Coordinates of C-alpha atoms in Angstrom, one line a residue:
Chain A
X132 CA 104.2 104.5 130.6
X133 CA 105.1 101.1 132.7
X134 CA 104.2 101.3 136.6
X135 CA 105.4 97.5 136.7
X136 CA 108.7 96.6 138.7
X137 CA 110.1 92.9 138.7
X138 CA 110.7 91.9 142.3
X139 CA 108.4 91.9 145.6
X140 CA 111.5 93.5 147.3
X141 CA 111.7 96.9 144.6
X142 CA 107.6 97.0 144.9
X143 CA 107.9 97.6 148.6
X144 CA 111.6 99.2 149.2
X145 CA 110.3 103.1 149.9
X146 CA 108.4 101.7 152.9
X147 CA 109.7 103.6 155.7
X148 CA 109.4 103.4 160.0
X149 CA 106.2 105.0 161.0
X150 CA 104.3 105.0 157.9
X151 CA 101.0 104.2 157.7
X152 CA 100.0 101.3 155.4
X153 CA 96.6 100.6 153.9
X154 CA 96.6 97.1 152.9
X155 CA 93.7 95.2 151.2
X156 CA 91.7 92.7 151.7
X157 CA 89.1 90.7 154.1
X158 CA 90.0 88.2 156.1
X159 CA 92.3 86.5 153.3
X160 CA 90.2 87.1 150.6
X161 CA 92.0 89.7 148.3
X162 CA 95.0 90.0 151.1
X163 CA 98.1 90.6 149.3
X164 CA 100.4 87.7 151.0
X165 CA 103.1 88.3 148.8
X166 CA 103.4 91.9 149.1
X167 CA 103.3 92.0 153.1
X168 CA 105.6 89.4 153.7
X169 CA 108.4 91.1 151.4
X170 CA 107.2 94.3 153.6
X171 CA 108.6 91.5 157.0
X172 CA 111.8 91.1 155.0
X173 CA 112.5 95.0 155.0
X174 CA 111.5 95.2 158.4
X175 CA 110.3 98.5 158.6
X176 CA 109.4 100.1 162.3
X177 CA 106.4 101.5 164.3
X178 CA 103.9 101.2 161.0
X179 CA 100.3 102.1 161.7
X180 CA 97.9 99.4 159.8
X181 CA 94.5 99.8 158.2
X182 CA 92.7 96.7 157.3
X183 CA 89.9 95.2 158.5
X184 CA 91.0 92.7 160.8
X185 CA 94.0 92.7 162.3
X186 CA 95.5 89.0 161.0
X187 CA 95.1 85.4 161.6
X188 CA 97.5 82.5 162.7
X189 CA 101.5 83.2 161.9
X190 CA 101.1 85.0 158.2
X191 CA 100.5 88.4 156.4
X192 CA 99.7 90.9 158.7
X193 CA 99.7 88.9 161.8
X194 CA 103.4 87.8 160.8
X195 CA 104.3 91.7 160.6
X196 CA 103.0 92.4 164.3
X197 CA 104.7 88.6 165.6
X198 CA 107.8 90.5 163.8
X199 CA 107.7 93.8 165.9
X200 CA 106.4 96.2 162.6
X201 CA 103.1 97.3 163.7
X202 CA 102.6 99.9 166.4
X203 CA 99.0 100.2 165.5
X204 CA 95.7 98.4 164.7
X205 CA 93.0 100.9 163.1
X206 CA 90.5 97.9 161.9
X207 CA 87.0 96.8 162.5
X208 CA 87.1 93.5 163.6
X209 CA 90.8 92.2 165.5
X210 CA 89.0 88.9 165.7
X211 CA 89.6 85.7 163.6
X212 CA 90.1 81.9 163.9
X213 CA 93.5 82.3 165.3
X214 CA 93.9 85.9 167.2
X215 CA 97.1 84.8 168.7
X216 CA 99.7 87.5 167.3
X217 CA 97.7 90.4 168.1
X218 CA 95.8 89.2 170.8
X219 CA 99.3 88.7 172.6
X220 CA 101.0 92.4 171.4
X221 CA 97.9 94.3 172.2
X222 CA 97.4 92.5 175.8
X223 CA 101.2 93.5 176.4
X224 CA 101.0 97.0 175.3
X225 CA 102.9 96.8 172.4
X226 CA 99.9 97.5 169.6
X227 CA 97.0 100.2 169.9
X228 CA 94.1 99.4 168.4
X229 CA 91.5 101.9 167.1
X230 CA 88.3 100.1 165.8
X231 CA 85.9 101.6 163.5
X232 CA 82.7 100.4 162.2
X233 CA 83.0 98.3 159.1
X234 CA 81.0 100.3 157.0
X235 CA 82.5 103.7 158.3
X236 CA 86.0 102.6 158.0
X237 CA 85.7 101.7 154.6
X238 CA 83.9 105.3 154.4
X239 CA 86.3 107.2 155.5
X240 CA 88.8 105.4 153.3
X241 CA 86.7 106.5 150.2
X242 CA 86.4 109.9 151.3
X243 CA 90.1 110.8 151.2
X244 CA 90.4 109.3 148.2
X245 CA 87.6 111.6 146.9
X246 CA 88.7 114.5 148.7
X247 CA 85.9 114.9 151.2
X248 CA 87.5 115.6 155.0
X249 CA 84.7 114.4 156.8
X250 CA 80.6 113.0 156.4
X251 CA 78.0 112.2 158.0
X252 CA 77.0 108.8 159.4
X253 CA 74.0 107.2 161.3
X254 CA 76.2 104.2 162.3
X255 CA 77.5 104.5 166.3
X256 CA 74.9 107.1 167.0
X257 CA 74.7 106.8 170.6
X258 CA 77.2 104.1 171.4
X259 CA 80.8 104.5 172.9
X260 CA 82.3 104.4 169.5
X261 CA 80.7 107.8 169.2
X262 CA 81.7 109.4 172.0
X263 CA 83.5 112.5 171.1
X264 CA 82.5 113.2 167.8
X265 CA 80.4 115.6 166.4
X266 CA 76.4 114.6 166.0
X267 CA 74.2 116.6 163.9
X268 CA 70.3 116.2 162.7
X269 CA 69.4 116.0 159.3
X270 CA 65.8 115.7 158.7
X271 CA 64.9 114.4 162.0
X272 CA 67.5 111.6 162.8
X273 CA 71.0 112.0 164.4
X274 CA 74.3 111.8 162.6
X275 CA 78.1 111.3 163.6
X276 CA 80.7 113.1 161.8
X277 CA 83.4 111.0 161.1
X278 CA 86.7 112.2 159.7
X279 CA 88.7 111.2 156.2
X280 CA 91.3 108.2 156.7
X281 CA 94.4 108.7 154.5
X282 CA 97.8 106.4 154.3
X283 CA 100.8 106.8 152.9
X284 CA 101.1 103.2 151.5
X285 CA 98.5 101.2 150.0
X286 CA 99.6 97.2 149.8
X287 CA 96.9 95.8 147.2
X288 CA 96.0 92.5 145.5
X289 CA 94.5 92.5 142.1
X290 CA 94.0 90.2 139.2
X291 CA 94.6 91.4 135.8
X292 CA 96.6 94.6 135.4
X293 CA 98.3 96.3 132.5
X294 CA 101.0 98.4 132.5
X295 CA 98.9 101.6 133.1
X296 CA 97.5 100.3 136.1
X297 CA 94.0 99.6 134.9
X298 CA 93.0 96.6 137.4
X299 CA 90.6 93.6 137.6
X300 CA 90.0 91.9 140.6
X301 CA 89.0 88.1 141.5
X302 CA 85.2 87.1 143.3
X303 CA 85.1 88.7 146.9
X304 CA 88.9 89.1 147.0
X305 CA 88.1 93.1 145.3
X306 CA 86.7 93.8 149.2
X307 CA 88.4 97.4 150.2
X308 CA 91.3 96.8 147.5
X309 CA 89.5 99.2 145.2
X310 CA 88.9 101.9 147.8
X311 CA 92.6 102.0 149.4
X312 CA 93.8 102.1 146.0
X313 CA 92.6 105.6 146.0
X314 CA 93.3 106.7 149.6
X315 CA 97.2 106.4 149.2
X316 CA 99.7 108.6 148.9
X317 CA 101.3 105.7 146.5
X318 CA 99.7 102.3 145.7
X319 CA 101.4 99.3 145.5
X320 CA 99.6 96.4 143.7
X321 CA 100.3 92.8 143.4
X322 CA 99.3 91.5 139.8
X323 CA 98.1 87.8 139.5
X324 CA 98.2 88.5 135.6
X325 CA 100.1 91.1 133.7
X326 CA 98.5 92.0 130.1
X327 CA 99.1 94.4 127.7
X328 CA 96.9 97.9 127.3
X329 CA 94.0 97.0 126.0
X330 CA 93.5 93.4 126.7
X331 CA 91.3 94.4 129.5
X332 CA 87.6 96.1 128.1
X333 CA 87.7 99.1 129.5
X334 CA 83.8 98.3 130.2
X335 CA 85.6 96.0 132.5
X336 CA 88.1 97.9 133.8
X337 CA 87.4 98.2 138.1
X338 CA 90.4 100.4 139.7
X339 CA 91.7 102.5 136.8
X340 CA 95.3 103.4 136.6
X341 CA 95.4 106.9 138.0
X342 CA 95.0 105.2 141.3
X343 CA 98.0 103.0 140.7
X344 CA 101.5 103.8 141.4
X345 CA 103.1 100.6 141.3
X346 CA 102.9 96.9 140.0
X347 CA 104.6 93.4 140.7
X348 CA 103.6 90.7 139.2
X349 CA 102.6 87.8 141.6
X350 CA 101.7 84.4 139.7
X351 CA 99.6 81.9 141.7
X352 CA 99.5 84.1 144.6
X353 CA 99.5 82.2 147.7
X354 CA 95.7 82.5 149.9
X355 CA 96.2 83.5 153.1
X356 CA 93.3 80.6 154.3
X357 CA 95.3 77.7 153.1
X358 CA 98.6 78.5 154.7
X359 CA 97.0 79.1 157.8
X360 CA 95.4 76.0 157.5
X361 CA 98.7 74.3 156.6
X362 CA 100.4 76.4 159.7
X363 CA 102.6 78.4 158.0
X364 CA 104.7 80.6 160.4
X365 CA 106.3 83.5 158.4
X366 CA 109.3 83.9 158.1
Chain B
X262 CA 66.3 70.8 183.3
X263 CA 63.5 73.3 184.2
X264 CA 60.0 73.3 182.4
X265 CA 61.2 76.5 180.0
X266 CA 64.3 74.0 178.4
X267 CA 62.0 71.4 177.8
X268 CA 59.5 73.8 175.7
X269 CA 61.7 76.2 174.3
X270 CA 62.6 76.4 170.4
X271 CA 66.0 75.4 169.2
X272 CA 68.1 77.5 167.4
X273 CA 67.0 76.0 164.2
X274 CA 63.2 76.2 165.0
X275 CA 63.8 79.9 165.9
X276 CA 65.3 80.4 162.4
X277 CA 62.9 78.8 160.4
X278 CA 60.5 81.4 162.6
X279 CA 62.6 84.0 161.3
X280 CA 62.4 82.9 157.6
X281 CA 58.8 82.9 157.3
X282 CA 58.7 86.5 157.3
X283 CA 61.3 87.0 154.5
X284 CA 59.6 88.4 151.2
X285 CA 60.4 87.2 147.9
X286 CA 62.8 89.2 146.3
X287 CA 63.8 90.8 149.8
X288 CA 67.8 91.9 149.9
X289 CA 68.6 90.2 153.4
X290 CA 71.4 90.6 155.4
X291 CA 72.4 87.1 158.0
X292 CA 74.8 87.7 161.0
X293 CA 77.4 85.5 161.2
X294 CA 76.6 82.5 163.3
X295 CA 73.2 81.3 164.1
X296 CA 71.5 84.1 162.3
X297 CA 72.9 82.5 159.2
X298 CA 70.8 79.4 159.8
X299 CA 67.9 81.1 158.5
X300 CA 68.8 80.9 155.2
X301 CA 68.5 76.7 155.5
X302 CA 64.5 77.7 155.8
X303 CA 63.8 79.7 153.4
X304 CA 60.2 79.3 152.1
X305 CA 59.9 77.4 149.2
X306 CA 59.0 79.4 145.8
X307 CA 60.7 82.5 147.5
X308 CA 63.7 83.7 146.2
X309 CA 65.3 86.4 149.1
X310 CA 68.8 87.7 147.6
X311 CA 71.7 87.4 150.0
X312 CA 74.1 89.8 150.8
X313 CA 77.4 89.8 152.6
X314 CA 79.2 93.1 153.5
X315 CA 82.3 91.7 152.2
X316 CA 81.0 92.4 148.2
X317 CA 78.1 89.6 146.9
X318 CA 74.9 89.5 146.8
X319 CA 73.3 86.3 145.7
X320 CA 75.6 83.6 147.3
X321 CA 74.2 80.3 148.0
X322 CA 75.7 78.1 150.9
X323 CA 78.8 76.5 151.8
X324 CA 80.8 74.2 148.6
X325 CA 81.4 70.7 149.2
X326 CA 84.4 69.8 151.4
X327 CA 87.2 70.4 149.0
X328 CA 85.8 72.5 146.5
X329 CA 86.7 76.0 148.8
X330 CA 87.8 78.9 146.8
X331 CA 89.0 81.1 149.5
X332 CA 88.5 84.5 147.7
X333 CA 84.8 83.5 147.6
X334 CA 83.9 83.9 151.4
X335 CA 81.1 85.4 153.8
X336 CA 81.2 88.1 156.7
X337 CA 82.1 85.1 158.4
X338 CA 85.0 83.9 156.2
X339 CA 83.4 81.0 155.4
X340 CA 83.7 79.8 151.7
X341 CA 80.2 80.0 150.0
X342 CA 78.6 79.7 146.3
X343 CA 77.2 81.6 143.9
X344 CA 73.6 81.3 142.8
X345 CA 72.5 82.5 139.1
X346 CA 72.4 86.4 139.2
X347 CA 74.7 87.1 142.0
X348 CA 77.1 90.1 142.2
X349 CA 80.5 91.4 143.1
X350 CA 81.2 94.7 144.5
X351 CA 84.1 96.6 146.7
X352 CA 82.9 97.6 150.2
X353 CA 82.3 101.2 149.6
X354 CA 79.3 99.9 147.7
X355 CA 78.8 97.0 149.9
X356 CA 77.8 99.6 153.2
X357 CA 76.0 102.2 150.7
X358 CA 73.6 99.5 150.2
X359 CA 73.9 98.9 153.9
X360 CA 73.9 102.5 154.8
X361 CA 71.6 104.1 151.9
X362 CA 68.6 101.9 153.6
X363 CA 68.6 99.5 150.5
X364 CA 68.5 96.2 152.3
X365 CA 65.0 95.3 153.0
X366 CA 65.9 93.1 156.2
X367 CA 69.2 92.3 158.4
X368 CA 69.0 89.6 161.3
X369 CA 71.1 89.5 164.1
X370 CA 71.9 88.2 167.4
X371 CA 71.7 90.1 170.6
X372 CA 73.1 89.7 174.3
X373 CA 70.2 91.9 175.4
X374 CA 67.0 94.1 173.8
X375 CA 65.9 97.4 175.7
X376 CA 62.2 98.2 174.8
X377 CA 62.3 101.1 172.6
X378 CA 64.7 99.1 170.1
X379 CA 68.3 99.5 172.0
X380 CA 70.2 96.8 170.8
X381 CA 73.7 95.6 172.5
X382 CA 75.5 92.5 171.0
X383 CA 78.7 93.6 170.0
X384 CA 80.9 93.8 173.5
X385 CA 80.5 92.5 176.9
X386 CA 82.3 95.6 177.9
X387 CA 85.5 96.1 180.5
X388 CA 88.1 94.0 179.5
X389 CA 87.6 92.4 176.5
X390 CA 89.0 93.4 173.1
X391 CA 86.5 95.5 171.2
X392 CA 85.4 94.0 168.0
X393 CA 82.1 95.6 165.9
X394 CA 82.5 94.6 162.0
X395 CA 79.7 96.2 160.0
X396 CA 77.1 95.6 163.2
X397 CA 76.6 99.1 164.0
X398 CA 75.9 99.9 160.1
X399 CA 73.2 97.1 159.8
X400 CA 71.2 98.0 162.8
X401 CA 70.8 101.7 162.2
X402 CA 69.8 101.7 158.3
X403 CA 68.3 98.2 157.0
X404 CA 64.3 98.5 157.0
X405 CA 63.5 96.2 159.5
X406 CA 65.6 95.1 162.3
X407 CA 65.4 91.6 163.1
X408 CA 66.6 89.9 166.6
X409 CA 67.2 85.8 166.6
X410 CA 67.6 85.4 170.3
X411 CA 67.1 82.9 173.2
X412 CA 64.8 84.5 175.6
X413 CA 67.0 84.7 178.8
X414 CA 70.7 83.9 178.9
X415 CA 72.6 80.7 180.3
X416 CA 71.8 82.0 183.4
X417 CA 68.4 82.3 183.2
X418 CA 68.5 86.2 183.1
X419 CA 65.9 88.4 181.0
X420 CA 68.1 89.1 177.3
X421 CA 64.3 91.7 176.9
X422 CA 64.9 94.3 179.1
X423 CA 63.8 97.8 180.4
X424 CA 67.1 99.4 178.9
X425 CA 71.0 97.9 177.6
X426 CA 73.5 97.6 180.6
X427 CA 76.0 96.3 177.8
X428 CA 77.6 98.7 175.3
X429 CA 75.3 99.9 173.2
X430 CA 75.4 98.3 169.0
X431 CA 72.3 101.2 168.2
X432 CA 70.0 102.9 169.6
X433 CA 66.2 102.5 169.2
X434 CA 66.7 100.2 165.8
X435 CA 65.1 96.9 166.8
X436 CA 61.9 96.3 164.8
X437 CA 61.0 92.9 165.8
X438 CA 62.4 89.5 168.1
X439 CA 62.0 85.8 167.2
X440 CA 63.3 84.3 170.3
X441 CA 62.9 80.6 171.8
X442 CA 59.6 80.8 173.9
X443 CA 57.8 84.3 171.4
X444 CA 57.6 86.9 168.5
X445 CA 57.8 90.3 170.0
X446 CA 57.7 93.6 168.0
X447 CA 59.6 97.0 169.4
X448 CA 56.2 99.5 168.8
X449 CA 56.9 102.9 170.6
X450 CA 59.0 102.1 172.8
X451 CA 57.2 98.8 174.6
X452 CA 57.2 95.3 173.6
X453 CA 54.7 94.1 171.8
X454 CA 53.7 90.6 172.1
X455 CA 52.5 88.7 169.0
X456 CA 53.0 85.3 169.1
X457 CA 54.3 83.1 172.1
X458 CA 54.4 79.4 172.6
X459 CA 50.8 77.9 173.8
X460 CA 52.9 75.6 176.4
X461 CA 54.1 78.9 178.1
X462 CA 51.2 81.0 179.9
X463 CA 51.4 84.9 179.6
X464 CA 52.4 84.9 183.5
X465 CA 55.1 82.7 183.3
X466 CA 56.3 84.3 179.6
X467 CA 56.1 87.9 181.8
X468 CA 58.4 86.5 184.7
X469 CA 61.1 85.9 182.1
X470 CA 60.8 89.1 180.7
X471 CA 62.7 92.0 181.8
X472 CA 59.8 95.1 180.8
X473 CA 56.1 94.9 180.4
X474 CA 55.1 93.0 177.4
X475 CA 51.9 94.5 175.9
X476 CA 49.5 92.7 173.9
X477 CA 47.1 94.0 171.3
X478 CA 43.9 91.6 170.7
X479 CA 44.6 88.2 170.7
X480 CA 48.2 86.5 171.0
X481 CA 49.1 84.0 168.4
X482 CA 50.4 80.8 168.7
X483 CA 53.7 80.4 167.9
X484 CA 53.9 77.1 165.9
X485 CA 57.0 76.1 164.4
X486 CA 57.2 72.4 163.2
X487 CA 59.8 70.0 164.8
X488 CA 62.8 69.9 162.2
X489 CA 65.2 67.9 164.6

């Protein structure tokens, strides 16, 4: 078994218009740069996007709405230092934006990825973010029921990986990498560190490689904080 | 400059307020922003563990100009540090702790208070793009609900009031309000006056209040010493 390819370009070719894409990441803290910027190159259409922001200056995935690729937002927090790209799109129409709680996005993530179509959640009880959704009581307190979020894609950034899939991650950078992994109809890692199988302890082991579909190998992956900061425009 | 600006606590006062109350050993949750000042106060021998919803618990503040790591960041992508004993985890963990009632305290701000608890301080409403982050999981499941506030806005309005005109972060969820002029606790559905500063009478603390304060006994002091 080897789920690695050797280019950016192969890792992200089945990409098609109007898929929807899970892609890691917080801010730029695990964001795979690499991966969503060869996504730019292939320019695929009308993609609906599940992170939790919804980018920052002129790279990753505020590059792909500046480009034209996203048709919609579902996030918790389309805020950041520099708002500009989708700030602009969604004021002229061109991006819909569906915000979720933090907590309950990454819950519904989690839940399609274990098979559960919908829970139970205290969080938006009684604000507009509930309106329409089921409420229950359990036990005396009120509860929203919040639906399963599945993708097609997942675009992830992970540390050490080996060729079954089995991946590490790096500090806060692991974030919702971990969860989308499993939510995807195929998951598409970026690899800091290729190893063979068995150089990670499986005691160590954080996404293991059933959730895994594909792996690139990205060496000294570019953070998403410091080309912003060096006002990188992509392409 | 009206009397109130001349008496009323900074931002930093008002924080170190807020940190008295923080157990040792209590899991704490900061908003981003001026709730995150109240870490700078914590009381000395106590050790309150950290946590950020985007995966560590135990981080320590800010690195030295320079020494950023960028996947080591807060809420508020702000590069931080670790302390000894801190932990990673992915976000489905991160909001189970949040959500499964594990944190013992989470402080926020607030663009107005209703009485029984209501918070709003996620969107000023028509107009503006909608933006929550993990606010409305905070508010409805950490064990006490904590409000670092000014009393009344810019312009001098009541942020204490009968009930929220602005959307709604939870409902009935505040437990207790450090703000610049008093301590006020949310205790069935009234406010609570416990502590207010001596230069301010009740009256005048009353007139910038949007609902009935109630008092129980005798009102503290609020002393906070003058760390400017």
């Amino acid at each position: 078994m080897d789920k690695t390819v050797s280019t950016l370009a192969d890792a992200v070719a089945d990409i098609h218009d109007g898929a929807t894409v899970m892609i890691g990441g917080f801010g730029g803290s695990g964001a795979p740069i690499e991966l969503i910027h060869a996504l730019i190159d292939n320019k695929p259409m009308g993609l609906t996007v599940i992170n939790n922001n919804a980018g920052n200056g002129h790279v990753g995935i505020a590059a792909m709405i500046e480009n034209g690729l996203v048709a919609k937002m579902i996030c918790s927090f389309p805020r950041s230092s520099n708002p500009v790209a989708f700030t602009e799109a969604y004021n002229a129409g061109k991006v819909a934006l569906e915000v979720v709680p933090q907590g309950t996005l990454v819950e519904r993530i989690r839940a399609a990825g274990a098979g559960i179509p919908a829970f139970y959640t205290a969080t938006s009880y009684g604000t507009e973010l509930a309106e329409g959704k089921p409420v229950e009581e359990f036990d005396g307190k009120c509860y929203v029921r919040e639906r399963w979020l599945k993708a097609d894609f997942a675009l992830i950034k992970a540390q050490q990986g080996d060729t079954f899939g089995n991946l590490t991650y790096r500090m806060a950078g692991r974030n919702f990498n971990p969860i989308m992994a499993m939510a995807a109809t195929r998951t598409i890692a970026q690899v800091s560190a290729f190893v063979e199988p068995g150089t990670i302890d499986p005691e160590h082991v954080i996404t293991p490689g059933i959730f895994v579909d594909t792996m690139v190998e990205v060496p000294n992956p570019a953070q998403e904080e410091t080309l912003i900061r060096d006002g990188v425009v992509y392409p | 400059m009206s009397t109130i600006d001349t008496i009323k606590l900074s931002n930093a006062r008002i924080a170190w307020r807020a940190a008295q109350d923080i157990e040792d050993g209590a899991y704490v949750n900061l908003g981003i922003g001026f709730p995150e000042m109240v870490a700078q106060y914590t009381v000395e021998g106590r050790t309150p563990v950290f946590h950020t919803e985007n995966g560590v618990l135990g981080f320590g503040p800010a690195p030295a100009k320079g020494d950023e790591d960028w996947d080591l960041i807060n809420a508020g992508k702000k590069a931080i540090t670790l302390k000894p004993g801190a932990a990673f985890f992915h976000h489905a963990d991160s909001f189970a702790m949040v959500r499964g009632g594990h944190l013992d305290v989470a402080i926020l701000g607030a663009f107005q208070i209703a009485e029984n608890g209501d918070l709003a301080n996620w969107s000023i409403g028509k107009g503006a793009i909608p933006a929550v982050g993990g606010a409305m999981d905070l508010v409805q499941s950490a064990k006490r609900v904590a409000v670092v506030t000014d009393h009344v806005t810019k312009k001098g309005q009541p942020k204490l009031v009968q009930r929220c005109s602005m959307p709604l972060t939870g409902v009935a969820c505040v437990t207790r309000i450090y703000t610049s002029l008093a301590v006020v606790d949310v205790e069935g559905g009234r406010f609570l006056l416990r502590e207010k500063l001596p230069e301010i009478s009740f009256d005048d603390l009353q007139a910038l209040t949007g609902a009935e304060l109630i008092t129980q006994g005798d009102v503290a002091d609020l002393v906070v010493p003058d760390l400017d």
